[in-house]
């Protein structure tokens, strides 16, 4: 977190090691000596043709970064699957939690890794899946064999593992059409893996592969959701927050930083840039007609954000606006706001209802913080009767009383 000329403070997850190329770098013995690991299946990535390598490498890099604070993990890619294997003392449960929030992963499974023999695979299926299998009545086994040198084919492996499970669990029968549990066996290059139902991953595409954009972040419900949605589409975020001390408090700013650290669990490490905005707002209050305050304030936010975005190498601005939600979010007001920007402005929530936005906000765990009652610079200077359909010419006219360039520079 830093102000434009203030000190830097790291908000969340520290950088991990540099990415390593995916491939057969690990030693087989070591993987096999470790028991539980995570198998991740990639989402849209598999569709990306020539870009696929870039996407996969970005995803591996993101995974390594997010897991670095939890200990040593081996992360590698083979055949559209990433394996995450914990080293001695690494926080495996913590890793599962973090993996759940990494964009680019469509599903993931906690899995048991074993040596590649029928005996070991059967024993692993019985022991590792005991808690699930002892609670259900029906199952089937699905096998994927990417190591074609393994001496049994997939149907043979499924049949053998199925027979072992029937022996071990008298409560079970096979149902290939609608099983309560599907036991999955994967015979891969370095080891065999056994797991149950995969869990939904965060979806989306890896952060960093969609370029960089600045998110205008307030302490409200909407902008953290907008940030999350764009990060989900691979965009790396630079958060910009407008604060108006002494009208807004330091606590209000800290709340925004805290909100961002929740978003960072998905979007990765970010630095928040806080812009001191009181002077601009006082000037507008002094020199412009009251019913244009909101729209003029928003035009300044766009200009200042664009300036910062250029410095930070961002190609677009993002806001949490939703059509018709408040006076400044009508078509005319949005047009008058965008008139002050030259970069594309993305508004991912534009067609969403508040209840839909709240649902996402709860899901990404920002809602409880967002509703804490701290003041925002916009709420401090709210006019009694804001224009809901401002004419662009009238807005420009109202603004002409100000030295726009000097004010933006001062910010
Ligand atoms: P939010 O819930 O995100 O605060 P809102 O419904 O309260 O949105 P506004 O206050 O009009 O609507 O803000 C619209 C958008 O403008 C916000 O989503 C955010 O992108 C941006 N914005 C508002 N206030 C600030 C601020 N203090 N700093 C940075 N951006 C802001
Ligand atoms: Mg707000």
Short mmCIF file of C-alpha atoms and ligand atoms in Angstrom, two decimals:
data_model
loop_
_atom_site.label_atom_id
_atom_site.label_comp_id
_atom_site.label_asym_id
_atom_site.label_seq_id
_atom_site.Cartn_x
_atom_site.Cartn_y
_atom_site.Cartn_z
CA UNK A 1 0.00 0.00 0.00
CA UNK A 2 1.50 3.32 -0.88
CA UNK A 3 0.44 6.86 -1.51
CA UNK A 4 1.78 8.45 -4.69
CA UNK A 5 4.82 9.74 -2.84
CA UNK A 6 4.61 7.78 0.39
CA UNK A 7 6.39 4.66 1.64
CA UNK A 8 5.62 1.18 0.37
CA UNK A 9 4.02 -1.50 2.48
CA UNK A 10 3.42 -4.95 1.16
CA UNK A 11 -0.22 -5.90 1.47
CA UNK A 12 -0.32 -9.63 1.07
CA UNK A 13 1.41 -12.57 -0.41
CA UNK A 14 5.16 -12.20 -0.94
CA UNK A 15 6.69 -13.18 -4.25
CA UNK A 16 7.78 -16.78 -4.54
CA UNK A 17 10.59 -18.31 -6.47
CA UNK A 18 10.96 -17.64 -10.17
CA UNK A 19 8.94 -19.92 -12.47
CA UNK A 20 10.55 -23.13 -13.60
CA UNK A 21 9.73 -24.69 -16.92
CA UNK A 22 7.24 -27.51 -16.62
CA UNK A 23 8.66 -30.94 -17.33
CA UNK A 24 10.33 -33.96 -15.87
CA UNK A 25 12.56 -32.24 -13.35
CA UNK A 26 11.43 -34.01 -10.20
CA UNK A 27 12.87 -37.17 -8.89
CA UNK A 28 10.47 -40.03 -8.91
CA UNK A 29 11.49 -41.39 -5.52
CA UNK A 30 10.67 -38.16 -3.79
CA UNK A 31 7.16 -37.87 -5.18
CA UNK A 32 6.36 -41.43 -4.27
CA UNK A 33 7.59 -41.05 -0.71
CA UNK A 34 5.00 -38.29 -0.22
CA UNK A 35 1.45 -39.29 0.10
CA UNK A 36 -1.20 -36.68 -0.44
CA UNK A 37 -1.02 -34.07 -3.15
CA UNK A 38 -3.28 -31.96 -5.38
CA UNK A 39 -4.14 -32.60 -9.02
CA UNK A 40 -5.36 -29.54 -10.91
CA UNK A 41 -7.23 -29.61 -14.21
CA UNK A 42 -6.98 -26.57 -16.42
CA UNK A 43 -10.03 -24.81 -17.77
CA UNK A 44 -10.19 -22.82 -20.97
CA UNK A 45 -6.43 -23.05 -21.17
CA UNK A 46 -6.63 -26.20 -23.17
CA UNK A 47 -8.39 -24.23 -25.92
CA UNK A 48 -5.73 -21.61 -26.35
CA UNK A 49 -3.71 -23.13 -29.16
CA UNK A 50 -0.33 -21.50 -29.56
CA UNK A 51 -0.78 -19.37 -26.45
CA UNK A 52 -1.18 -22.44 -24.37
CA UNK A 53 2.41 -22.51 -23.15
CA UNK A 54 2.28 -18.90 -22.05
CA UNK A 55 -0.92 -19.57 -20.15
CA UNK A 56 0.37 -22.73 -18.53
CA UNK A 57 3.61 -21.07 -17.46
CA UNK A 58 1.71 -18.11 -16.00
CA UNK A 59 -0.51 -20.48 -14.06
CA UNK A 60 2.42 -22.45 -12.69
CA UNK A 61 4.13 -19.22 -11.69
CA UNK A 62 0.97 -18.00 -9.94
CA UNK A 63 0.57 -21.28 -8.07
CA UNK A 64 4.20 -21.21 -6.91
CA UNK A 65 3.81 -17.64 -5.71
CA UNK A 66 0.62 -18.28 -3.80
CA UNK A 67 1.97 -21.39 -2.13
CA UNK A 68 5.46 -20.07 -1.34
CA UNK A 69 4.51 -18.76 2.13
CA UNK A 70 3.20 -22.21 3.11
CA UNK A 71 6.43 -24.16 2.69
CA UNK A 72 8.04 -26.12 -0.09
CA UNK A 73 5.82 -27.47 -2.87
CA UNK A 74 6.71 -29.08 -6.14
CA UNK A 75 4.51 -27.75 -8.92
CA UNK A 76 4.70 -29.31 -12.34
CA UNK A 77 2.70 -29.76 -15.49
CA UNK A 78 2.08 -32.78 -17.67
CA UNK A 79 -0.74 -33.52 -20.11
CA UNK A 80 -2.99 -30.59 -19.13
CA UNK A 81 -2.74 -31.51 -15.47
CA UNK A 82 -0.72 -29.73 -12.81
CA UNK A 83 0.52 -31.69 -9.84
CA UNK A 84 1.20 -29.93 -6.55
CA UNK A 85 3.20 -32.08 -4.16
CA UNK A 86 4.01 -30.84 -0.64
CA UNK A 87 7.51 -31.12 0.75
CA UNK A 88 8.44 -31.88 4.37
CA UNK A 89 6.45 -29.76 6.81
CA UNK A 90 4.55 -27.81 4.15
CA UNK A 91 1.03 -26.66 5.07
CA UNK A 92 -1.05 -28.94 2.84
CA UNK A 93 -4.49 -27.86 4.12
CA UNK A 94 -3.50 -24.22 3.58
CA UNK A 95 -2.41 -25.09 0.05
CA UNK A 96 -5.81 -26.65 -0.73
CA UNK A 97 -7.49 -23.44 0.46
CA UNK A 98 -5.25 -21.29 -1.71
CA UNK A 99 -5.55 -23.48 -4.79
CA UNK A 100 -9.32 -23.04 -4.58
CA UNK A 101 -8.83 -19.34 -5.40
CA UNK A 102 -6.37 -19.54 -8.27
CA UNK A 103 -7.83 -18.50 -11.62
CA UNK A 104 -7.19 -20.87 -14.52
CA UNK A 105 -8.02 -24.01 -12.52
CA UNK A 106 -11.33 -25.57 -13.54
CA UNK A 107 -11.35 -28.47 -11.08
CA UNK A 108 -8.94 -29.90 -8.56
CA UNK A 109 -8.70 -33.02 -6.47
CA UNK A 110 -6.86 -34.00 -3.37
CA UNK A 111 -5.26 -37.22 -4.43
CA UNK A 112 -3.16 -40.03 -3.04
CA UNK A 113 0.03 -40.65 -4.97
CA UNK A 114 1.43 -44.18 -5.09
CA UNK A 115 3.96 -46.20 -7.00
CA UNK A 116 2.76 -47.65 -10.27
CA UNK A 117 1.74 -51.19 -9.39
CA UNK A 118 -1.73 -52.74 -9.20
CA UNK A 119 -1.17 -53.69 -5.53
CA UNK A 120 -0.22 -50.16 -4.53
CA UNK A 121 -3.10 -48.60 -6.47
CA UNK A 122 -5.65 -50.98 -4.92
CA UNK A 123 -4.28 -50.41 -1.42
CA UNK A 124 -4.34 -46.65 -1.96
CA UNK A 125 -7.95 -46.74 -3.19
CA UNK A 126 -9.07 -48.72 -0.14
CA UNK A 127 -7.21 -46.67 2.46
CA UNK A 128 -7.30 -43.20 1.01
CA UNK A 129 -10.99 -43.24 0.08
CA UNK A 130 -12.13 -45.20 3.14
CA UNK A 131 -13.91 -42.22 4.78
CA UNK A 132 -15.99 -41.57 1.63
CA UNK A 133 -16.56 -45.17 0.58
CA UNK A 134 -17.73 -46.39 3.95
CA UNK A 135 -20.54 -43.79 3.89
CA UNK A 136 -22.06 -44.57 0.45
CA UNK A 137 -23.72 -47.49 -1.28
CA UNK A 138 -22.64 -47.37 -4.90
CA UNK A 139 -19.45 -46.55 -6.78
CA UNK A 140 -17.65 -46.97 -10.05
CA UNK A 141 -13.99 -46.75 -11.00
CA UNK A 142 -12.71 -44.61 -13.87
CA UNK A 143 -9.14 -45.00 -15.04
CA UNK A 144 -7.00 -42.78 -17.18
CA UNK A 145 -3.72 -44.29 -18.30
CA UNK A 146 -1.39 -41.78 -19.89
CA UNK A 147 1.62 -44.05 -19.34
CA UNK A 148 1.01 -46.51 -22.15
CA UNK A 149 3.84 -48.73 -20.90
CA UNK A 150 1.88 -49.69 -17.80
CA UNK A 151 1.12 -53.42 -18.31
CA UNK A 152 -2.66 -53.18 -17.81
CA UNK A 153 -5.11 -51.16 -19.85
CA UNK A 154 -7.72 -48.83 -18.37
CA UNK A 155 -10.67 -51.29 -18.25
CA UNK A 156 -8.44 -53.91 -16.61
CA UNK A 157 -7.25 -51.45 -13.99
CA UNK A 158 -10.82 -50.29 -13.26
CA UNK A 159 -12.00 -53.89 -12.91
CA UNK A 160 -9.17 -54.84 -10.58
CA UNK A 161 -9.54 -51.79 -8.34
CA UNK A 162 -13.33 -52.30 -8.32
CA UNK A 163 -12.90 -55.89 -7.16
CA UNK A 164 -10.60 -54.79 -4.32
CA UNK A 165 -13.11 -52.17 -3.20
CA UNK A 166 -15.99 -54.67 -3.26
CA UNK A 167 -13.90 -56.97 -1.07
CA UNK A 168 -12.98 -54.23 1.38
CA UNK A 169 -16.40 -52.54 1.66
CA UNK A 170 -19.34 -54.95 2.00
CA UNK A 171 -21.70 -51.94 1.91
CA UNK A 172 -20.77 -51.19 -1.71
CA UNK A 173 -22.16 -52.27 -5.07
CA UNK A 174 -21.14 -51.08 -8.51
CA UNK A 175 -23.37 -48.64 -10.39
CA UNK A 176 -21.76 -47.37 -13.58
CA UNK A 177 -24.61 -44.99 -14.49
CA UNK A 178 -25.32 -43.06 -11.29
CA UNK A 179 -22.70 -43.95 -8.69
CA UNK A 180 -22.60 -42.15 -5.32
CA UNK A 181 -18.83 -41.92 -5.69
CA UNK A 182 -16.60 -42.24 -8.72
CA UNK A 183 -13.16 -43.51 -7.80
CA UNK A 184 -10.62 -42.10 -10.21
CA UNK A 185 -7.31 -43.73 -10.99
CA UNK A 186 -4.70 -41.98 -13.11
CA UNK A 187 -1.57 -43.77 -14.26
CA UNK A 188 0.88 -41.05 -15.23
CA UNK A 189 4.57 -40.85 -16.10
CA UNK A 190 6.05 -40.68 -12.62
CA UNK A 191 3.41 -42.17 -10.40
CA UNK A 192 -0.19 -43.33 -10.02
CA UNK A 193 -2.89 -41.19 -8.43
CA UNK A 194 -6.13 -42.14 -6.74
CA UNK A 195 -8.86 -39.68 -5.87
CA UNK A 196 -12.60 -39.15 -5.51
CA UNK A 197 -14.88 -36.43 -6.88
CA UNK A 198 -12.99 -33.32 -8.03
CA UNK A 199 -13.93 -29.95 -6.55
CA UNK A 200 -14.80 -26.85 -8.57
CA UNK A 201 -11.82 -24.55 -9.01
CA UNK A 202 -12.00 -20.77 -9.41
CA UNK A 203 -12.35 -21.01 -13.21
CA UNK A 204 -11.27 -18.10 -15.39
CA UNK A 205 -7.80 -17.64 -16.84
CA UNK A 206 -4.47 -17.04 -15.06
CA UNK A 207 -3.92 -13.55 -13.68
CA UNK A 208 -1.31 -11.73 -15.73
CA UNK A 209 -2.22 -13.25 -19.08
CA UNK A 210 -4.90 -10.60 -19.77
CA UNK A 211 -2.67 -7.52 -19.43
CA UNK A 212 -2.81 -4.90 -16.74
CA UNK A 213 -5.56 -2.46 -15.77
CA UNK A 214 -6.26 0.04 -13.00
CA UNK A 215 -9.26 -0.65 -10.76
CA UNK A 216 -10.88 2.36 -9.07
CA UNK A 217 -11.53 0.91 -5.68
CA UNK A 218 -13.78 2.32 -2.97
CA UNK A 219 -14.80 0.67 0.27
CA UNK A 220 -18.20 -0.30 -1.13
CA UNK A 221 -19.66 -3.61 -2.23
CA UNK A 222 -19.27 -3.14 -5.96
CA UNK A 223 -15.69 -2.29 -6.82
CA UNK A 224 -14.10 -5.32 -5.06
CA UNK A 225 -16.48 -7.51 -7.08
CA UNK A 226 -15.50 -5.68 -10.28
CA UNK A 227 -11.83 -6.26 -9.38
CA UNK A 228 -12.44 -9.97 -8.85
CA UNK A 229 -14.32 -10.31 -12.14
CA UNK A 230 -11.56 -8.72 -14.18
CA UNK A 231 -8.85 -10.69 -12.38
CA UNK A 232 -10.84 -13.78 -13.29
CA UNK A 233 -10.36 -12.85 -16.93
CA UNK A 234 -6.60 -12.77 -16.43
CA UNK A 235 -6.14 -9.05 -15.77
CA UNK A 236 -3.42 -7.96 -13.36
CA UNK A 237 -4.74 -5.10 -11.23
CA UNK A 238 -3.38 -1.80 -9.99
CA UNK A 239 -5.85 -0.51 -7.40
CA UNK A 240 -6.36 3.26 -7.14
CA UNK A 241 -8.21 4.69 -4.17
CA UNK A 242 -9.29 8.30 -3.74
CA UNK A 243 -9.20 9.48 -0.14
CA UNK A 244 -10.14 12.91 1.14
CA UNK A 245 -8.49 13.50 4.47
CA UNK A 246 -9.46 15.26 6.68
CA UNK A 247 -13.02 14.50 5.49
CA UNK A 248 -12.29 10.79 5.28
CA UNK A 249 -10.42 8.85 7.96
CA UNK A 250 -7.36 6.65 7.89
CA UNK A 251 -9.59 3.80 9.06
CA UNK A 252 -11.63 4.16 5.87
CA UNK A 253 -8.46 3.78 3.83
CA UNK A 254 -7.36 0.77 5.87
CA UNK A 255 -10.72 -0.83 5.21
CA UNK A 256 -10.07 -0.56 1.48
CA UNK A 257 -6.63 -2.11 1.90
CA UNK A 258 -8.19 -4.94 3.88
CA UNK A 259 -10.82 -5.48 1.20
CA UNK A 260 -8.08 -5.67 -1.37
CA UNK A 261 -6.20 -8.27 0.60
CA UNK A 262 -9.31 -10.46 0.36
CA UNK A 263 -9.41 -9.89 -3.41
CA UNK A 264 -5.67 -10.61 -3.52
CA UNK A 265 -6.35 -14.22 -2.52
CA UNK A 266 -7.66 -14.49 -6.10
CA UNK A 267 -5.97 -11.63 -7.95
CA UNK A 268 -2.48 -12.03 -6.51
CA UNK A 269 -0.25 -9.39 -5.01
CA UNK A 270 -1.31 -5.78 -5.61
CA UNK A 271 -0.16 -2.34 -4.55
CA UNK A 272 -2.85 0.17 -3.71
CA UNK A 273 -2.20 3.72 -4.76
CA UNK A 274 -4.02 6.26 -2.61
CA UNK A 275 -4.75 9.65 -4.15
CA UNK A 276 -5.33 12.65 -1.89
CA UNK A 277 -8.51 14.12 -3.36
CA UNK A 278 -9.81 16.73 -0.91
CA UNK A 279 -8.37 19.69 -2.77
CA UNK A 280 -10.12 18.77 -6.02
CA UNK A 281 -13.38 18.29 -4.21
CA UNK A 282 -13.06 21.61 -2.33
CA UNK A 283 -12.40 23.44 -5.58
CA UNK A 284 -15.47 21.88 -7.19
CA UNK A 285 -17.53 22.72 -4.11
CA UNK A 286 -16.29 26.33 -4.29
CA UNK A 287 -16.58 27.02 -7.96
CA UNK A 288 -19.16 24.76 -9.63
CA UNK A 289 -22.95 24.37 -9.48
CA UNK A 290 -23.97 21.86 -6.81
CA UNK A 291 -26.02 19.59 -9.05
CA UNK A 292 -22.87 18.84 -11.09
CA UNK A 293 -20.63 17.93 -8.13
CA UNK A 294 -20.91 14.18 -8.54
CA UNK A 295 -20.30 14.08 -12.24
CA UNK A 296 -17.37 16.51 -12.01
CA UNK A 297 -15.80 14.51 -9.20
CA UNK A 298 -16.11 11.40 -11.33
CA UNK A 299 -14.50 13.11 -14.31
CA UNK A 300 -11.54 14.04 -12.13
CA UNK A 301 -11.28 10.48 -10.84
CA UNK A 302 -11.07 9.31 -14.45
CA UNK A 303 -8.40 11.82 -15.41
CA UNK A 304 -6.20 11.18 -12.38
CA UNK A 305 -6.65 7.41 -12.68
CA UNK A 306 -5.72 7.51 -16.32
CA UNK A 307 -2.56 9.45 -15.52
CA UNK A 308 -1.58 6.88 -12.88
CA UNK A 309 -2.57 4.02 -15.17
CA UNK A 310 -0.20 5.31 -17.83
CA UNK A 311 2.67 5.54 -15.32
CA UNK A 312 1.91 2.02 -14.09
CA UNK A 313 1.68 0.51 -17.58
CA UNK A 314 -2.05 -0.19 -17.43
CA UNK A 315 -4.10 -0.31 -20.62
CA UNK A 316 -7.59 0.30 -19.19
CA UNK A 317 -9.61 1.54 -16.23
CA UNK A 318 -12.16 -0.55 -14.31
CA UNK A 319 -14.99 0.68 -12.12
CA UNK A 320 -17.73 -1.00 -10.09
CA UNK A 321 -20.59 0.88 -11.74
CA UNK A 322 -23.89 -0.79 -12.57
CA UNK A 323 -26.44 0.80 -14.85
CA UNK A 324 -29.08 2.85 -13.06
CA UNK A 325 -27.84 2.06 -9.54
CA UNK A 326 -27.25 5.70 -8.53
CA UNK A 327 -27.45 9.15 -10.17
CA UNK A 328 -23.93 8.93 -11.59
CA UNK A 329 -24.66 5.57 -13.23
CA UNK A 330 -27.22 6.54 -15.85
CA UNK A 331 -26.26 6.27 -19.52
CA UNK A 332 -25.88 10.04 -19.79
CA UNK A 333 -23.80 10.30 -16.61
CA UNK A 334 -21.55 7.46 -17.73
CA UNK A 335 -21.10 9.11 -21.12
CA UNK A 336 -20.20 12.40 -19.42
CA UNK A 337 -17.73 10.54 -17.17
CA UNK A 338 -16.06 8.72 -20.04
CA UNK A 339 -15.70 11.98 -21.93
CA UNK A 340 -12.87 12.77 -19.49
CA UNK A 341 -10.99 9.52 -20.22
CA UNK A 342 -9.21 8.33 -23.34
CA UNK A 343 -8.47 4.80 -22.15
CA UNK A 344 -11.15 2.11 -22.38
CA UNK A 345 -13.20 2.00 -19.17
CA UNK A 346 -14.50 -1.44 -18.21
CA UNK A 347 -17.57 -1.79 -16.02
CA UNK A 348 -17.98 -5.53 -15.51
CA UNK A 349 -21.04 -5.07 -13.25
CA UNK A 350 -22.94 -2.92 -15.72
CA UNK A 351 -25.79 -5.39 -16.28
CA UNK A 352 -25.92 -6.96 -12.83
CA UNK A 353 -28.59 -6.44 -10.17
CA UNK A 354 -27.47 -5.47 -6.69
CA UNK A 355 -28.56 -8.87 -5.36
CA UNK A 356 -26.34 -10.60 -7.92
CA UNK A 357 -23.41 -8.39 -6.99
CA UNK A 358 -23.99 -9.11 -3.29
CA UNK A 359 -24.02 -12.84 -4.00
CA UNK A 360 -20.57 -12.64 -5.60
CA UNK A 361 -19.37 -10.38 -2.82
CA UNK A 362 -20.37 -12.99 -0.24
CA UNK A 363 -18.78 -15.74 -2.25
CA UNK A 364 -15.43 -13.96 -2.43
CA UNK A 365 -15.66 -12.99 1.22
CA UNK A 366 -15.63 -9.20 0.82
CA UNK A 367 -19.25 -8.50 1.82
CA UNK A 368 -18.82 -8.30 5.58
CA UNK A 369 -16.00 -5.77 5.22
CA UNK A 370 -17.75 -3.77 2.49
CA UNK A 371 -20.77 -3.05 4.66
CA UNK A 372 -18.73 -1.62 7.54
CA UNK A 373 -19.90 1.98 7.79
CA UNK A 374 -16.89 4.06 6.80
CA UNK A 375 -17.19 7.26 4.83
CA UNK A 376 -16.07 7.47 1.17
CA UNK A 377 -14.91 10.63 -0.55
CA UNK A 378 -17.97 10.44 -2.82
CA UNK A 379 -20.40 10.27 0.09
CA UNK A 380 -18.77 13.18 1.89
CA UNK A 381 -19.52 15.53 -1.00
CA UNK A 382 -22.93 14.34 -2.16
CA UNK A 383 -25.15 17.06 -3.64
CA UNK A 384 -28.81 17.24 -2.54
CA UNK A 385 -30.11 16.92 -6.11
CA UNK A 386 -27.51 15.41 -8.43
CA UNK A 387 -28.16 15.63 -12.18
CA UNK A 388 -29.19 12.22 -13.42
CA UNK A 389 -29.12 13.15 -17.12
CA UNK A 390 -26.30 15.63 -17.46
CA UNK A 391 -25.83 17.24 -20.89
CA UNK A 392 -22.20 16.95 -21.87
CA UNK A 393 -21.98 20.61 -22.92
CA UNK A 394 -23.43 21.74 -19.60
CA UNK A 395 -20.94 19.53 -17.73
CA UNK A 396 -18.03 21.02 -19.64
CA UNK A 397 -19.38 24.48 -18.99
CA UNK A 398 -19.65 23.77 -15.25
CA UNK A 399 -16.09 22.49 -15.28
CA UNK A 400 -14.72 25.52 -17.10
CA UNK A 401 -14.46 27.39 -13.81
CA UNK A 402 -11.60 25.04 -12.81
CA UNK A 403 -7.94 24.74 -13.76
CA UNK A 404 -8.31 21.07 -14.64
CA UNK A 405 -4.70 20.41 -15.57
CA UNK A 406 -3.30 21.99 -12.40
CA UNK A 407 -5.69 20.03 -10.20
CA UNK A 408 -4.88 16.72 -11.87
CA UNK A 409 -1.17 17.46 -11.55
CA UNK A 410 -1.61 18.28 -7.87
CA UNK A 411 -3.29 14.90 -7.29
P1 LIG B 1 -18.93 0.83 -4.72
O1 LIG B 1 -19.84 -0.13 -4.04
O2 LIG B 1 -17.85 0.17 -5.51
O3 LIG B 1 -18.43 1.88 -3.78
P2 LIG B 1 -21.09 2.47 -5.48
O4 LIG B 1 -22.30 1.73 -5.84
O5 LIG B 1 -21.00 3.03 -4.10
O6 LIG B 1 -19.82 1.57 -5.80
P3 LIG B 1 -20.20 5.02 -6.50
O7 LIG B 1 -19.86 5.46 -5.13
O8 LIG B 1 -20.91 5.92 -7.42
O9 LIG B 1 -21.01 3.65 -6.54
O10 LIG B 1 -18.87 4.60 -7.22
C1 LIG B 1 -18.88 4.02 -8.49
C2 LIG B 1 -17.49 3.49 -8.78
O11 LIG B 1 -16.55 4.58 -8.74
C3 LIG B 1 -17.00 2.52 -7.73
O12 LIG B 1 -17.44 1.22 -7.99
C4 LIG B 1 -15.52 2.66 -7.90
O13 LIG B 1 -15.06 1.95 -9.03
C5 LIG B 1 -15.36 4.14 -8.15
N1 LIG B 1 -15.14 4.86 -6.88
C6 LIG B 1 -16.05 5.39 -6.04
N2 LIG B 1 -15.47 5.94 -4.98
C7 LIG B 1 -14.14 5.73 -5.13
C8 LIG B 1 -12.98 6.05 -4.37
N3 LIG B 1 -13.06 6.69 -3.20
N4 LIG B 1 -11.78 5.69 -4.84
C9 LIG B 1 -11.68 5.03 -6.02
N5 LIG B 1 -12.72 4.70 -6.77
C10 LIG B 1 -13.94 5.04 -6.36
MG1 LIG B 2 -19.28 3.67 -3.14
#
